[in-house]
């Protein structure tokens, strides 16, 4: 079996669902169920014996030691993290605890477990670290996209904590020989995306008649990838990636935030028009910028294509249409995640941003 951490979050849950749709290999899912973890994402697996869910923290060494000894996974995929830049600005401590200290404790447990495996299992074992392009920092408009050798230059507490965990993973390979793989992916979008991030926030606010907040001038650029393409890339790296190597994953799909918001608004105008017949883009509001806002991310995904033959299956047009349709068809899910804690966050993050 494989062990997935953070498998109740956005990308982790998509990965778990896709894995079990394509393989009969069992999967152990270790998740702390932070505000971003949601068992409803995995509701379709309730009676599936191939999915074992454990509610726990990657930083709990006693728990991870026991799980590794009991289930003997052949691979570990580390999705668990605090993942939202704006939250890391308001309160960095959770990011240090999970992304750095948690990953360290997990690596220690894995090192002890891996050392005790028989030779063949040791050779076949993999630890895959799911990371982000944000560790590379910010690009100007004309600079080439991030390659795997781009220097780490993280700018937010989130990206700095991910960079630190990537460095630990790298060190466990170089020092102890642990067979690790690291993937650095661009911004994901798709089903089960928590509506604190740009695309789901815009969809749910638009439908609720609320303002669509654009930080600063809206000309920041992100390189968007449909989440299921990220999952297929991770499966490919797990199968065929070379231990110790890093693979950048992206969709060759750079867009400004303003473009993204206009695209979502136009799709909603077509699929679910406003009752008053007016266009959704009338709800756009420019608000105070994010401190230290990275201007542009872009991924050079040639290595994974050349070495592992991976390419995204979705274009932005097909992926964003599926995403908007998913949110329209899953309004109960949206209602359930908009708890009191969610409303508190919205007040904290947007209450003080002046239009
Ligand atoms: P998410 O915030 O939606 O989910 C994170 C999951 O991790 C949640 O289920 C949460 O409960 C769990 N978790 C948090 N702390 C934990 C802990 N200490 N122990 C166990 N579980 C814990 O995040 P996501 O968007 O699904 O991102 C998953 C991974 O992919 C992260 O490592 C992130 O850095 C990386 N990543 C995300 C993106 C993106 O666009 N969302 C892009 C590239 C890489
Ligand atoms: P986000 O989805 O938080 O991802 P990241 O910061 O990890 O790239 O934000 C994507 C972009 O959208 C980023 O440039 C910030 C911007 N943004 C807004 O303009 N308004 C918002 O309300 C949010 C949440 C993000």
CSV table of C-alpha atoms and ligand atoms in Angstrom, one decimal:
chain,number,residue,atom,x,y,z
A,1,UNK,CA,0.0,0.0,0.0
A,2,UNK,CA,0.9,3.7,-0.1
A,3,UNK,CA,0.7,6.3,2.6
A,4,UNK,CA,-0.7,9.7,1.6
A,5,UNK,CA,-0.5,12.6,4.1
A,6,UNK,CA,-3.0,15.5,3.8
A,7,UNK,CA,-5.4,13.4,1.7
A,8,UNK,CA,-8.5,15.2,2.9
A,9,UNK,CA,-7.4,18.5,1.5
A,10,UNK,CA,-7.9,19.9,-2.0
A,11,UNK,CA,-5.1,18.2,-4.0
A,12,UNK,CA,-4.7,15.2,-1.6
A,13,UNK,CA,-8.4,14.3,-1.9
A,14,UNK,CA,-8.3,14.5,-5.7
A,15,UNK,CA,-5.2,12.3,-5.6
A,16,UNK,CA,-6.8,9.7,-3.4
A,17,UNK,CA,-10.0,9.6,-5.5
A,18,UNK,CA,-8.0,9.3,-8.7
A,19,UNK,CA,-5.6,6.7,-7.3
A,20,UNK,CA,-8.4,4.4,-6.2
A,21,UNK,CA,-10.2,4.9,-9.5
A,22,UNK,CA,-7.1,3.7,-11.4
A,23,UNK,CA,-5.6,1.1,-9.1
A,24,UNK,CA,-6.5,-1.5,-6.6
A,25,UNK,CA,-3.5,-0.8,-4.4
A,26,UNK,CA,-4.8,0.2,-0.9
A,27,UNK,CA,-4.1,3.7,0.4
A,28,UNK,CA,-3.6,4.9,4.0
A,29,UNK,CA,-4.6,8.5,4.4
A,30,UNK,CA,-3.2,10.4,7.4
A,31,UNK,CA,-4.8,13.8,7.8
A,32,UNK,CA,-5.1,16.2,10.8
A,33,UNK,CA,-8.4,17.6,9.5
A,34,UNK,CA,-7.3,21.2,9.8
A,35,UNK,CA,-9.8,23.8,8.6
A,36,UNK,CA,-8.8,22.8,5.0
A,37,UNK,CA,-9.2,19.0,5.6
A,38,UNK,CA,-12.7,17.7,4.9
A,39,UNK,CA,-13.9,14.2,5.1
A,40,UNK,CA,-16.8,15.1,2.8
A,41,UNK,CA,-14.3,15.2,0.0
A,42,UNK,CA,-13.8,11.5,0.4
A,43,UNK,CA,-17.5,10.6,1.0
A,44,UNK,CA,-17.6,8.4,-2.1
A,45,UNK,CA,-15.0,6.1,-0.4
A,46,UNK,CA,-17.0,5.5,2.8
A,47,UNK,CA,-17.5,1.8,2.2
A,48,UNK,CA,-14.3,1.2,0.2
A,49,UNK,CA,-11.9,-1.2,2.1
A,50,UNK,CA,-9.0,0.1,0.0
A,51,UNK,CA,-9.1,3.5,1.8
A,52,UNK,CA,-8.0,3.6,5.4
A,53,UNK,CA,-8.4,7.0,7.0
A,54,UNK,CA,-6.4,8.0,10.1
A,55,UNK,CA,-7.1,11.3,11.8
A,56,UNK,CA,-3.7,12.5,13.0
A,57,UNK,CA,-0.7,14.8,12.7
A,58,UNK,CA,2.4,14.2,10.6
A,59,UNK,CA,4.4,15.6,13.5
A,60,UNK,CA,3.1,12.9,15.9
A,61,UNK,CA,6.1,10.5,15.8
A,62,UNK,CA,4.5,7.9,18.0
A,63,UNK,CA,1.6,7.7,15.6
A,64,UNK,CA,3.6,7.6,12.4
A,65,UNK,CA,6.1,5.0,13.8
A,66,UNK,CA,3.1,2.8,14.6
A,67,UNK,CA,1.4,3.3,11.3
A,68,UNK,CA,4.6,2.6,9.3
A,69,UNK,CA,5.3,-0.6,11.3
A,70,UNK,CA,1.7,-1.8,11.0
A,71,UNK,CA,1.0,-1.0,7.3
A,72,UNK,CA,4.5,-1.2,5.8
A,73,UNK,CA,3.8,1.2,2.9
A,74,UNK,CA,6.0,1.0,-0.2
A,75,UNK,CA,5.8,4.8,-0.7
A,76,UNK,CA,4.8,7.9,1.2
A,77,UNK,CA,3.4,11.0,-0.6
A,78,UNK,CA,3.6,14.1,1.6
A,79,UNK,CA,0.7,16.5,0.7
A,80,UNK,CA,0.1,17.6,4.3
A,81,UNK,CA,0.8,21.3,4.7
A,82,UNK,CA,-0.6,24.7,5.6
A,83,UNK,CA,-1.0,26.1,2.1
A,84,UNK,CA,-2.6,29.6,2.0
A,85,UNK,CA,-0.3,32.6,1.6
A,86,UNK,CA,-2.7,35.1,3.2
A,87,UNK,CA,-3.1,32.9,6.3
A,88,UNK,CA,0.7,32.7,6.5
A,89,UNK,CA,0.9,36.5,6.5
A,90,UNK,CA,-1.7,36.7,9.3
A,91,UNK,CA,-0.2,33.9,11.4
A,92,UNK,CA,3.0,32.1,10.3
A,93,UNK,CA,3.4,29.8,13.3
A,94,UNK,CA,1.1,26.9,12.0
A,95,UNK,CA,3.2,27.0,8.8
A,96,UNK,CA,6.4,26.5,10.7
A,97,UNK,CA,4.9,23.7,12.8
A,98,UNK,CA,3.4,21.6,10.1
A,99,UNK,CA,5.5,22.4,7.0
A,100,UNK,CA,8.9,22.4,8.8
A,101,UNK,CA,8.7,20.7,12.1
A,102,UNK,CA,6.0,18.2,11.0
A,103,UNK,CA,7.9,17.3,7.9
A,104,UNK,CA,11.0,16.8,10.0
A,105,UNK,CA,9.3,14.4,12.4
A,106,UNK,CA,7.8,12.6,9.5
A,107,UNK,CA,11.2,12.2,7.8
A,108,UNK,CA,12.7,10.9,11.0
A,109,UNK,CA,10.0,8.2,11.3
A,110,UNK,CA,10.4,7.3,7.7
A,111,UNK,CA,14.2,7.1,8.0
A,112,UNK,CA,13.9,4.6,10.9
A,113,UNK,CA,11.3,2.6,9.1
A,114,UNK,CA,13.2,2.5,5.8
A,115,UNK,CA,16.4,1.5,7.5
A,116,UNK,CA,14.7,-1.6,8.9
A,117,UNK,CA,13.3,-2.8,5.6
A,118,UNK,CA,14.7,-5.8,3.7
A,119,UNK,CA,17.1,-4.9,0.8
A,120,UNK,CA,14.6,-5.1,-2.0
A,121,UNK,CA,11.9,-3.2,-0.2
A,122,UNK,CA,14.5,-0.5,0.7
A,123,UNK,CA,15.5,-0.1,-2.9
A,124,UNK,CA,12.0,0.2,-4.1
A,125,UNK,CA,10.8,2.6,-1.4
A,126,UNK,CA,10.0,6.2,-2.3
A,127,UNK,CA,9.3,9.4,-0.3
A,128,UNK,CA,7.6,12.0,-2.6
A,129,UNK,CA,7.5,15.6,-1.4
A,130,UNK,CA,4.7,17.6,-2.9
A,131,UNK,CA,6.0,21.1,-3.2
A,132,UNK,CA,5.2,24.4,-5.0
A,133,UNK,CA,6.7,26.7,-7.6
A,134,UNK,CA,6.4,29.5,-4.9
A,135,UNK,CA,9.7,28.4,-3.4
A,136,UNK,CA,11.5,29.9,-6.4
A,137,UNK,CA,10.2,33.4,-5.6
A,138,UNK,CA,8.9,35.9,-8.1
A,139,UNK,CA,9.7,36.5,-11.9
A,140,UNK,CA,9.6,39.7,-13.8
A,141,UNK,CA,7.6,39.7,-17.1
A,142,UNK,CA,10.5,38.8,-19.4
A,143,UNK,CA,12.4,36.3,-17.3
A,144,UNK,CA,12.4,32.6,-18.4
A,145,UNK,CA,10.1,30.3,-16.5
A,146,UNK,CA,11.3,28.4,-13.4
A,147,UNK,CA,13.5,25.3,-14.2
A,148,UNK,CA,14.5,22.7,-11.6
A,149,UNK,CA,17.8,24.5,-11.1
A,150,UNK,CA,16.3,27.9,-10.4
A,151,UNK,CA,17.6,29.2,-7.1
A,152,UNK,CA,15.2,29.0,-4.1
A,153,UNK,CA,14.1,32.6,-3.2
A,154,UNK,CA,10.9,32.2,-1.2
A,155,UNK,CA,9.1,35.5,-0.3
A,156,UNK,CA,6.2,34.6,2.0
A,157,UNK,CA,6.1,32.7,5.3
A,158,UNK,CA,4.2,30.0,3.3
A,159,UNK,CA,6.8,29.6,0.6
A,160,UNK,CA,9.7,29.9,3.1
A,161,UNK,CA,8.3,27.1,5.1
A,162,UNK,CA,7.8,24.9,2.0
A,163,UNK,CA,11.4,25.7,0.9
A,164,UNK,CA,12.7,24.6,4.4
A,165,UNK,CA,10.8,21.3,4.2
A,166,UNK,CA,12.1,20.7,0.6
A,167,UNK,CA,15.7,21.3,1.9
A,168,UNK,CA,15.1,18.7,4.7
A,169,UNK,CA,13.9,16.2,2.2
A,170,UNK,CA,16.9,16.9,0.0
A,171,UNK,CA,19.3,16.5,2.9
A,172,UNK,CA,17.7,13.1,3.9
A,173,UNK,CA,18.6,11.9,0.4
A,174,UNK,CA,22.1,13.2,0.4
A,175,UNK,CA,23.0,12.3,4.0
A,176,UNK,CA,21.1,9.1,4.6
A,177,UNK,CA,20.3,7.9,1.1
A,178,UNK,CA,16.6,8.0,1.5
A,179,UNK,CA,15.1,7.6,-2.0
A,180,UNK,CA,13.2,10.9,-2.3
A,181,UNK,CA,11.4,12.6,-5.1
A,182,UNK,CA,10.3,16.3,-5.1
A,183,UNK,CA,7.7,17.9,-7.3
A,184,UNK,CA,7.3,21.6,-7.6
A,185,UNK,CA,3.9,22.5,-9.1
A,186,UNK,CA,2.2,25.7,-10.2
A,187,UNK,CA,-1.2,26.9,-9.0
A,188,UNK,CA,-3.9,24.2,-9.1
A,189,UNK,CA,-7.6,24.6,-9.6
A,190,UNK,CA,-10.5,22.2,-9.8
A,191,UNK,CA,-13.1,20.3,-7.6
A,192,UNK,CA,-12.8,20.5,-3.8
A,193,UNK,CA,-10.7,23.7,-3.8
A,194,UNK,CA,-11.3,25.5,-0.5
A,195,UNK,CA,-13.0,28.9,-1.2
A,196,UNK,CA,-10.2,30.9,0.4
A,197,UNK,CA,-8.1,30.6,-2.8
A,198,UNK,CA,-8.7,32.9,-5.8
A,199,UNK,CA,-10.7,30.7,-8.3
A,200,UNK,CA,-13.2,29.0,-5.9
A,201,UNK,CA,-13.6,32.3,-3.9
A,202,UNK,CA,-14.5,34.1,-7.1
A,203,UNK,CA,-17.1,31.4,-8.1
A,204,UNK,CA,-18.8,31.3,-4.7
A,205,UNK,CA,-18.8,35.1,-4.2
A,206,UNK,CA,-20.1,35.7,-7.7
A,207,UNK,CA,-23.0,33.3,-7.1
A,208,UNK,CA,-23.7,34.8,-3.7
A,209,UNK,CA,-23.8,38.4,-5.1
A,210,UNK,CA,-20.8,39.4,-3.1
A,211,UNK,CA,-17.8,41.5,-4.2
A,212,UNK,CA,-15.0,39.8,-6.2
A,213,UNK,CA,-11.8,41.1,-4.5
A,214,UNK,CA,-8.8,41.8,-6.8
A,215,UNK,CA,-5.6,42.5,-4.8
A,216,UNK,CA,-3.6,45.5,-6.1
A,217,UNK,CA,-3.8,46.0,-9.9
A,218,UNK,CA,-4.7,42.3,-10.7
A,219,UNK,CA,-1.8,42.1,-13.2
A,220,UNK,CA,0.0,39.4,-11.1
A,221,UNK,CA,0.6,36.2,-13.2
A,222,UNK,CA,0.1,32.6,-12.1
A,223,UNK,CA,0.6,29.4,-14.2
A,224,UNK,CA,-2.6,27.4,-13.7
A,225,UNK,CA,-2.9,23.6,-13.8
A,226,UNK,CA,-6.1,21.5,-13.5
A,227,UNK,CA,-5.7,19.5,-10.3
A,228,UNK,CA,-6.2,16.1,-12.0
A,229,UNK,CA,-3.3,16.8,-14.2
A,230,UNK,CA,-1.2,17.5,-11.1
A,231,UNK,CA,-2.3,14.1,-9.8
A,232,UNK,CA,-1.4,12.3,-13.0
A,233,UNK,CA,2.0,13.9,-12.9
A,234,UNK,CA,2.6,12.8,-9.3
A,235,UNK,CA,1.7,9.2,-10.2
A,236,UNK,CA,4.1,9.4,-13.1
A,237,UNK,CA,6.9,10.7,-10.9
A,238,UNK,CA,6.2,8.1,-8.3
A,239,UNK,CA,6.4,5.3,-11.0
A,240,UNK,CA,9.4,6.5,-13.0
A,241,UNK,CA,11.1,9.5,-11.3
A,242,UNK,CA,14.8,9.1,-10.4
A,243,UNK,CA,15.5,9.2,-6.6
A,244,UNK,CA,17.0,12.5,-5.6
A,245,UNK,CA,15.6,14.4,-8.6
A,246,UNK,CA,13.2,17.3,-8.7
A,247,UNK,CA,10.4,17.6,-11.3
A,248,UNK,CA,8.6,20.9,-12.1
A,249,UNK,CA,5.0,20.4,-13.0
A,250,UNK,CA,3.0,23.1,-14.8
A,251,UNK,CA,0.4,23.7,-17.5
A,252,UNK,CA,2.1,26.3,-19.8
A,253,UNK,CA,-0.8,28.4,-18.9
A,254,UNK,CA,0.2,31.8,-17.6
A,255,UNK,CA,-2.7,34.2,-16.9
A,256,UNK,CA,-3.1,37.5,-15.0
A,257,UNK,CA,-5.5,37.4,-12.0
A,258,UNK,CA,-7.8,39.8,-13.8
A,259,UNK,CA,-8.0,37.5,-16.8
A,260,UNK,CA,-8.9,34.6,-14.5
A,261,UNK,CA,-11.6,36.5,-12.8
A,262,UNK,CA,-13.1,37.8,-16.2
A,263,UNK,CA,-13.0,34.2,-17.6
A,264,UNK,CA,-14.9,32.9,-14.5
A,265,UNK,CA,-17.4,35.7,-14.8
A,266,UNK,CA,-18.0,35.1,-18.5
A,267,UNK,CA,-18.6,31.3,-17.9
A,268,UNK,CA,-21.0,32.1,-15.1
A,269,UNK,CA,-22.8,34.6,-17.4
A,270,UNK,CA,-23.3,31.7,-19.9
A,271,UNK,CA,-24.1,28.8,-17.5
A,272,UNK,CA,-25.8,30.5,-14.6
A,273,UNK,CA,-26.7,34.1,-15.5
A,274,UNK,CA,-27.5,36.7,-12.8
A,275,UNK,CA,-31.3,37.1,-12.1
A,276,UNK,CA,-31.1,40.8,-13.0
A,277,UNK,CA,-29.4,39.9,-16.4
A,278,UNK,CA,-26.3,42.0,-15.6
A,279,UNK,CA,-22.8,40.6,-16.1
A,280,UNK,CA,-21.0,39.1,-13.0
A,281,UNK,CA,-17.9,41.3,-13.7
A,282,UNK,CA,-19.8,44.2,-12.3
A,283,UNK,CA,-19.1,42.6,-8.9
A,284,UNK,CA,-15.3,43.1,-9.3
A,285,UNK,CA,-13.7,45.3,-6.6
A,286,UNK,CA,-10.1,46.4,-6.4
A,287,UNK,CA,-8.8,46.0,-2.8
A,288,UNK,CA,-5.5,46.6,-0.9
A,289,UNK,CA,-2.7,44.5,-2.2
A,290,UNK,CA,-1.2,41.5,-0.4
A,291,UNK,CA,2.1,42.5,1.4
A,292,UNK,CA,5.1,41.1,-0.5
A,293,UNK,CA,2.8,39.9,-3.3
A,294,UNK,CA,4.8,37.8,-5.8
A,295,UNK,CA,4.4,39.3,-9.3
A,296,UNK,CA,4.7,36.3,-11.5
A,297,UNK,CA,5.2,32.5,-11.3
A,298,UNK,CA,5.8,30.4,-14.4
A,299,UNK,CA,6.9,26.7,-14.7
A,300,UNK,CA,9.2,25.3,-17.3
A,301,UNK,CA,7.8,21.8,-17.5
A,302,UNK,CA,10.2,20.4,-20.1
A,303,UNK,CA,12.1,18.0,-17.9
A,304,UNK,CA,9.0,16.0,-16.8
A,305,UNK,CA,7.9,15.8,-20.4
A,306,UNK,CA,11.3,14.8,-21.8
A,307,UNK,CA,12.2,12.3,-19.1
A,308,UNK,CA,8.9,10.9,-18.0
A,309,UNK,CA,6.6,11.7,-21.0
A,310,UNK,CA,4.1,13.6,-18.9
A,311,UNK,CA,1.9,16.4,-20.4
A,312,UNK,CA,-1.3,17.9,-19.0
A,313,UNK,CA,-4.5,16.5,-20.5
A,314,UNK,CA,-6.7,19.6,-19.9
A,315,UNK,CA,-6.4,23.0,-21.5
A,316,UNK,CA,-7.4,26.0,-19.3
A,317,UNK,CA,-10.7,26.3,-21.3
A,318,UNK,CA,-11.7,22.7,-20.6
A,319,UNK,CA,-10.5,22.7,-17.0
A,320,UNK,CA,-12.1,25.9,-15.9
A,321,UNK,CA,-15.4,24.9,-17.4
A,322,UNK,CA,-15.4,21.6,-15.5
A,323,UNK,CA,-14.5,23.5,-12.4
A,324,UNK,CA,-17.3,26.1,-12.6
A,325,UNK,CA,-19.7,23.3,-13.4
A,326,UNK,CA,-18.5,21.3,-10.3
A,327,UNK,CA,-19.2,24.3,-8.0
A,328,UNK,CA,-22.6,24.8,-9.5
A,329,UNK,CA,-23.5,21.1,-9.0
A,330,UNK,CA,-22.0,20.9,-5.5
A,331,UNK,CA,-23.6,23.8,-3.7
A,332,UNK,CA,-24.2,21.7,-0.5
A,333,UNK,CA,-20.4,21.1,-0.3
A,334,UNK,CA,-19.9,24.9,-0.6
A,335,UNK,CA,-22.4,25.6,2.1
A,336,UNK,CA,-20.8,23.1,4.5
A,337,UNK,CA,-17.3,24.5,4.2
A,338,UNK,CA,-18.6,28.0,4.8
A,339,UNK,CA,-18.6,27.5,8.6
A,340,UNK,CA,-18.3,30.1,11.3
A,341,UNK,CA,-14.5,29.7,11.1
A,342,UNK,CA,-14.6,30.4,7.4
A,343,UNK,CA,-16.7,33.5,7.9
A,344,UNK,CA,-14.2,34.7,10.6
A,345,UNK,CA,-11.4,34.3,8.1
A,346,UNK,CA,-13.2,36.3,5.4
A,347,UNK,CA,-13.8,39.1,7.9
A,348,UNK,CA,-10.1,39.0,9.0
A,349,UNK,CA,-8.6,39.0,5.5
A,350,UNK,CA,-11.0,41.2,3.7
A,351,UNK,CA,-12.5,43.4,6.5
A,352,UNK,CA,-9.4,45.6,6.6
A,353,UNK,CA,-8.7,45.8,2.8
A,354,UNK,CA,-10.0,49.1,1.7
A,355,UNK,CA,-11.6,49.2,-1.8
B,1,LIG,P1,-5.0,22.1,1.5
B,1,LIG,O1,-4.7,23.3,2.5
B,1,LIG,O2,-6.2,22.1,0.7
B,1,LIG,O3,-4.9,20.7,2.3
B,1,LIG,C1,-3.9,20.4,3.2
B,1,LIG,C2,-4.3,19.1,3.9
B,1,LIG,O4,-3.3,18.8,4.9
B,1,LIG,C3,-5.6,19.3,4.7
B,1,LIG,O5,-6.4,18.2,4.5
B,1,LIG,C4,-5.1,19.4,6.2
B,1,LIG,O6,-6.1,18.9,7.1
B,1,LIG,C5,-3.9,18.5,6.1
B,1,LIG,N1,-2.9,18.9,7.2
B,1,LIG,C6,-2.5,20.1,7.5
B,1,LIG,N2,-1.6,20.0,8.6
B,1,LIG,C7,-1.4,18.7,8.8
B,1,LIG,C8,-0.7,18.0,9.7
B,1,LIG,N3,0.2,18.6,10.6
B,1,LIG,N4,-0.7,16.6,9.7
B,1,LIG,C9,-1.6,16.0,8.8
B,1,LIG,N5,-2.3,16.6,8.0
B,1,LIG,C10,-2.3,17.9,7.9
B,1,LIG,O7,-3.7,22.1,0.5
B,1,LIG,P2,-3.6,21.7,-1.0
B,1,LIG,O8,-3.9,22.9,-1.8
B,1,LIG,O9,-4.3,20.4,-1.2
B,1,LIG,O10,-2.0,21.4,-1.1
B,1,LIG,C11,-1.5,20.1,-0.9
B,1,LIG,C12,0.0,20.2,-1.0
B,1,LIG,O11,0.3,20.6,-2.4
B,1,LIG,C13,0.7,21.2,-0.1
B,1,LIG,O12,1.9,20.6,0.4
B,1,LIG,C14,1.0,22.4,-1.0
B,1,LIG,O13,2.1,23.1,-0.5
B,1,LIG,C15,1.2,21.7,-2.3
B,1,LIG,N6,0.9,22.6,-3.5
B,1,LIG,C16,-0.3,23.2,-3.6
B,1,LIG,C17,-0.6,23.9,-4.7
B,1,LIG,C18,-2.0,24.6,-4.9
B,1,LIG,O14,-2.2,25.3,-5.9
B,1,LIG,N7,-3.0,24.4,-4.0
B,1,LIG,C19,0.3,24.0,-5.8
B,1,LIG,C20,1.5,23.4,-5.6
B,1,LIG,C21,1.8,22.6,-4.5
B,2,LIG,P1,-4.2,32.2,-4.2
B,2,LIG,O1,-5.3,31.5,-4.8
B,2,LIG,O2,-4.2,32.6,-2.8
B,2,LIG,O3,-2.8,31.4,-4.6
B,2,LIG,P2,-1.3,31.9,-4.4
B,2,LIG,O4,-1.2,33.1,-3.6
B,2,LIG,O5,-0.7,30.7,-3.7
B,2,LIG,O6,-0.8,32.1,-5.8
B,2,LIG,O7,-4.0,33.6,-5.1
B,2,LIG,C1,-3.8,33.6,-6.5
B,2,LIG,C2,-3.6,35.0,-6.9
B,2,LIG,O8,-4.8,35.7,-6.7
B,2,LIG,C3,-2.6,35.7,-6.1
B,2,LIG,O9,-1.8,36.6,-7.0
B,2,LIG,C4,-3.4,36.5,-5.1
B,2,LIG,C5,-4.6,36.8,-5.9
B,2,LIG,N1,-5.9,37.0,-5.1
B,2,LIG,C6,-6.7,38.1,-5.3
B,2,LIG,O10,-6.4,39.0,-6.1
B,2,LIG,N2,-7.8,38.2,-4.5
B,2,LIG,C7,-8.2,37.2,-3.6
B,2,LIG,O11,-9.2,37.4,-2.9
B,2,LIG,C8,-7.3,36.1,-3.4
B,2,LIG,C9,-7.6,35.0,-2.4
B,2,LIG,C10,-6.2,36.0,-4.2
